[in-house]
Coordinates of C-alpha atoms in Angstrom, one line a residue:
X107 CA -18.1 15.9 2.4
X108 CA -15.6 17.5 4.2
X109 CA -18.3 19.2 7.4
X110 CA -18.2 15.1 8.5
X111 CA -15.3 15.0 10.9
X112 CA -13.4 11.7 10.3
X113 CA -11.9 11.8 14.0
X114 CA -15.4 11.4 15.1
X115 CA -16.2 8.9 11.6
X116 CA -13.5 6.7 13.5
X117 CA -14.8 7.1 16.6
X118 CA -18.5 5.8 16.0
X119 CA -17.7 3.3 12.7
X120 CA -15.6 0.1 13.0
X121 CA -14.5 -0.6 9.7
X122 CA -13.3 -4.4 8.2
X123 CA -11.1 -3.5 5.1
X124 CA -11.0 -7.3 4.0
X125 CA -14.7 -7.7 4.0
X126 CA -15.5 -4.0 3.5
X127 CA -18.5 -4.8 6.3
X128 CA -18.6 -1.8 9.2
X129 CA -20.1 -2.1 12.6
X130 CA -21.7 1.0 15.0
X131 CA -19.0 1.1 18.0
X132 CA -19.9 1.7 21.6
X133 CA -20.4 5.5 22.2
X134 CA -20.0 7.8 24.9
X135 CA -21.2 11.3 22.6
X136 CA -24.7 9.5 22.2
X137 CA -27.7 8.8 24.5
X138 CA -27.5 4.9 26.5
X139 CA -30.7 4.6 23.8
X140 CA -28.8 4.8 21.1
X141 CA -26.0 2.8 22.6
X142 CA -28.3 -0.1 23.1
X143 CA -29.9 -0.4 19.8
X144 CA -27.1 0.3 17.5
X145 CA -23.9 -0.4 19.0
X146 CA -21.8 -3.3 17.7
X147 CA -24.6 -3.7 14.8
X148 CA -23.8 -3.0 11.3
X149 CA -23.5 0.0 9.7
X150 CA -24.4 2.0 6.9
X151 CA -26.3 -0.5 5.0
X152 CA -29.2 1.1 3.5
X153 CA -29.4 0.3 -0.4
X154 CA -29.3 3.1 -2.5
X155 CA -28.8 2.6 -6.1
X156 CA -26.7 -0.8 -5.5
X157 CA -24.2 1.6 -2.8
X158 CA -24.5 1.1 1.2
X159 CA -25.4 3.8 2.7
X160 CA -26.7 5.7 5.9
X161 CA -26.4 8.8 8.3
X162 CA -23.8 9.9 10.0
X163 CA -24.9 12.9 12.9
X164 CA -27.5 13.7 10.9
X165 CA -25.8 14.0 6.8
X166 CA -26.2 11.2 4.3
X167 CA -22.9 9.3 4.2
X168 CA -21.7 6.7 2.0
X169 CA -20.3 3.2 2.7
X170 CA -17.3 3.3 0.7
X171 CA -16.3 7.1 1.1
X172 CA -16.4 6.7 4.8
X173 CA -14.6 3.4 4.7
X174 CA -11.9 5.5 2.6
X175 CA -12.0 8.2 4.4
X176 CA -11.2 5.6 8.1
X177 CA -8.6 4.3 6.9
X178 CA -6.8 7.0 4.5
X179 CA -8.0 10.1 6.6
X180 CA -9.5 12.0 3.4
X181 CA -12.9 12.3 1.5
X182 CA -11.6 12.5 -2.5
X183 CA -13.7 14.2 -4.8
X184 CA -15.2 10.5 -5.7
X185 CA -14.3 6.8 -4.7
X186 CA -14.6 4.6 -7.6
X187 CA -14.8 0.4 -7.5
X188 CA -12.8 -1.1 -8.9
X189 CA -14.7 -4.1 -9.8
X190 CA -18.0 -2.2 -10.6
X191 CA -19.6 -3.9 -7.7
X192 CA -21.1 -0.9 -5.9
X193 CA -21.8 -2.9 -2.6
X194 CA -18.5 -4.1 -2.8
X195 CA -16.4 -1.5 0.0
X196 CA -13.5 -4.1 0.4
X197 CA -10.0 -1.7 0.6
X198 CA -8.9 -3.4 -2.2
X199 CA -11.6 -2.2 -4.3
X200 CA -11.6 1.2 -3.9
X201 CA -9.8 3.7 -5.4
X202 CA -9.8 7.6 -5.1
X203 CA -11.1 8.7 -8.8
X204 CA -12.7 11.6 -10.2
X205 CA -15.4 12.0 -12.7
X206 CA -13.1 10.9 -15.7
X207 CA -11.9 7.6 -14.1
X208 CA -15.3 6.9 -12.5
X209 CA -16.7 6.9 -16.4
X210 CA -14.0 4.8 -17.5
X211 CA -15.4 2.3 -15.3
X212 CA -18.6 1.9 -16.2
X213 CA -20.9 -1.2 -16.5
X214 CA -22.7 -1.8 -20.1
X215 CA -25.9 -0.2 -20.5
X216 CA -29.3 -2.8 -19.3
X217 CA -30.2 -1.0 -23.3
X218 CA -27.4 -2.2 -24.8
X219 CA -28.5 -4.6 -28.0
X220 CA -25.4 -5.4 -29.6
X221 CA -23.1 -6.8 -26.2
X222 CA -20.7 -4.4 -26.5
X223 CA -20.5 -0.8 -25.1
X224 CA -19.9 2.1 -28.1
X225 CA -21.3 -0.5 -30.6
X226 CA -24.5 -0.4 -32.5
X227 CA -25.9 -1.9 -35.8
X228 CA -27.1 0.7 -37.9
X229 CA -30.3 -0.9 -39.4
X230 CA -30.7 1.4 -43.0
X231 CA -27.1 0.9 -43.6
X232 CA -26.5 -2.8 -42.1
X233 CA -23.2 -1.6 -41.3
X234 CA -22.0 -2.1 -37.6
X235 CA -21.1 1.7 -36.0
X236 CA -18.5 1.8 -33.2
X237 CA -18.0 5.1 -31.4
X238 CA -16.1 6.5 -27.6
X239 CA -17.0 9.4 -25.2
X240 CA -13.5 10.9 -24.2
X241 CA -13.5 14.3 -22.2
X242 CA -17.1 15.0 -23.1
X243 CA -17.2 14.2 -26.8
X244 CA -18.0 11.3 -29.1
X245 CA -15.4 10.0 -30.9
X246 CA -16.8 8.6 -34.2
X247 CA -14.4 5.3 -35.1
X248 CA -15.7 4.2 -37.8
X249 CA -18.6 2.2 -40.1
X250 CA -18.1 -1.6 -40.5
X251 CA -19.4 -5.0 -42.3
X252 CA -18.9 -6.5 -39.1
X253 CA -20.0 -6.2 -35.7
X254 CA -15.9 -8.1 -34.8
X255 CA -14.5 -5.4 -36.8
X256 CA -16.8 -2.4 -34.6
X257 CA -15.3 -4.2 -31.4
X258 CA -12.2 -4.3 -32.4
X259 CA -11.8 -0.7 -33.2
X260 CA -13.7 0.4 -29.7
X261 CA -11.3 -1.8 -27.9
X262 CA -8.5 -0.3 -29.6
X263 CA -10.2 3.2 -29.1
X264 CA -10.6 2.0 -24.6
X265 CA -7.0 1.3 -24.7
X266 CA -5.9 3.9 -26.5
X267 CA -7.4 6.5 -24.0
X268 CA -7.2 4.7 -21.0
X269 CA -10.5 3.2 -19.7
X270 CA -10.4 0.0 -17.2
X271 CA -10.0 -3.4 -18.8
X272 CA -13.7 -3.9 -17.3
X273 CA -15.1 -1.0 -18.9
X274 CA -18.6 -2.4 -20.5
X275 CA -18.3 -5.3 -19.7
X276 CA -21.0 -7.7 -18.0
X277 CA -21.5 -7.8 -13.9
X278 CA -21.0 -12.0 -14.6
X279 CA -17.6 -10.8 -16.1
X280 CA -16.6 -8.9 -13.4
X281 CA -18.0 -11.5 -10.9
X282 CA -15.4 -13.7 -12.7
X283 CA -12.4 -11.1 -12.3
X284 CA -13.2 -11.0 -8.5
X285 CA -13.1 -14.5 -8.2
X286 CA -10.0 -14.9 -10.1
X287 CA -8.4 -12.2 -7.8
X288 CA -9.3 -14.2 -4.7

């Protein structure tokens, strides 16, 4: 990321860090077409995947790294949000991260049967299996008569090793932490 020059990033984006919502500025670098259909209209807001995003001079640019980036004058290796929302570029919600944090705050799986992320009934057995990927490995915790017992020990396993209170859980229960935070 770092051939996008964030002089000229500031130049050319307006960004709002309550709303998170960016607007093309009036610009002198760029033909009076361009000037007249884009400035003061919002930008990058193509939908990728849930994230904003749109060019920049030509490279593929990301809502929340270049609303990052404008305001703290750096591109870090990732930008994680907070609340999982991945349209959500408010400052509030982003946070520099790498690949290890960005995991630990993960969504549950759309294939996830049992409701809660690292648990799964083993069918043969009828015992519930809980389990944790830390650094790259599975972390067996244990087999259990009940599914309450499996979530226990993987909640005891998140805390133990770090991951965000939200890890797994449900968009609607992160919907409710925003609201809360509000």
């Amino acid at each position: 990321m770092s051939a996008i020059d964030i002089d000229e990033l500031r130049a050319a984006i307006r960004f709002c860090p309550t709303t998170g919502l960016m607007w093309w500025r009036y610009r002198d670098d760029v033909s009076a077409w361009w000037n007249t259909r884009y400035a003061h209209q919002p930008a990058l807001t193509a939908d990728c995947l849930g994230y904003k995003i749109g060019t920049f001079k030509g490279r593929p640019l990301y809502a929340h790294r270049a609303a990052f980036a404008i305001v703290y004058g750096y591109f870090p290796k990732q930008v994680d949000h907070a609340n999982g929302n991945r349209a959500d570029n408010r400052l509030m919600n982003l946070r520099p991260s790498d690949q290890v944090l960005n995991m630990r705050n993960k969504r549950r799986r759309s294939d996830n049967t049992s409701g809660i992320t690292g648990v799964w009934l083993d069918k043969p057995t009828r015992k519930w299996r809980a389990r944790i990927r830390v650094n790259g490995k599975d972390l067996y915790l244990g087999s259990f008569d009940t599914k309450d017992e499996a979530a226990a020990a993987r909640k005891a396993a998140e805390i133990e090793h770090g991951f965000d209170e939200l890890h797994g859980r449900s968009a609607a229960v992160r919907a409710a932490r925003d609201l809360e935070a509000a």
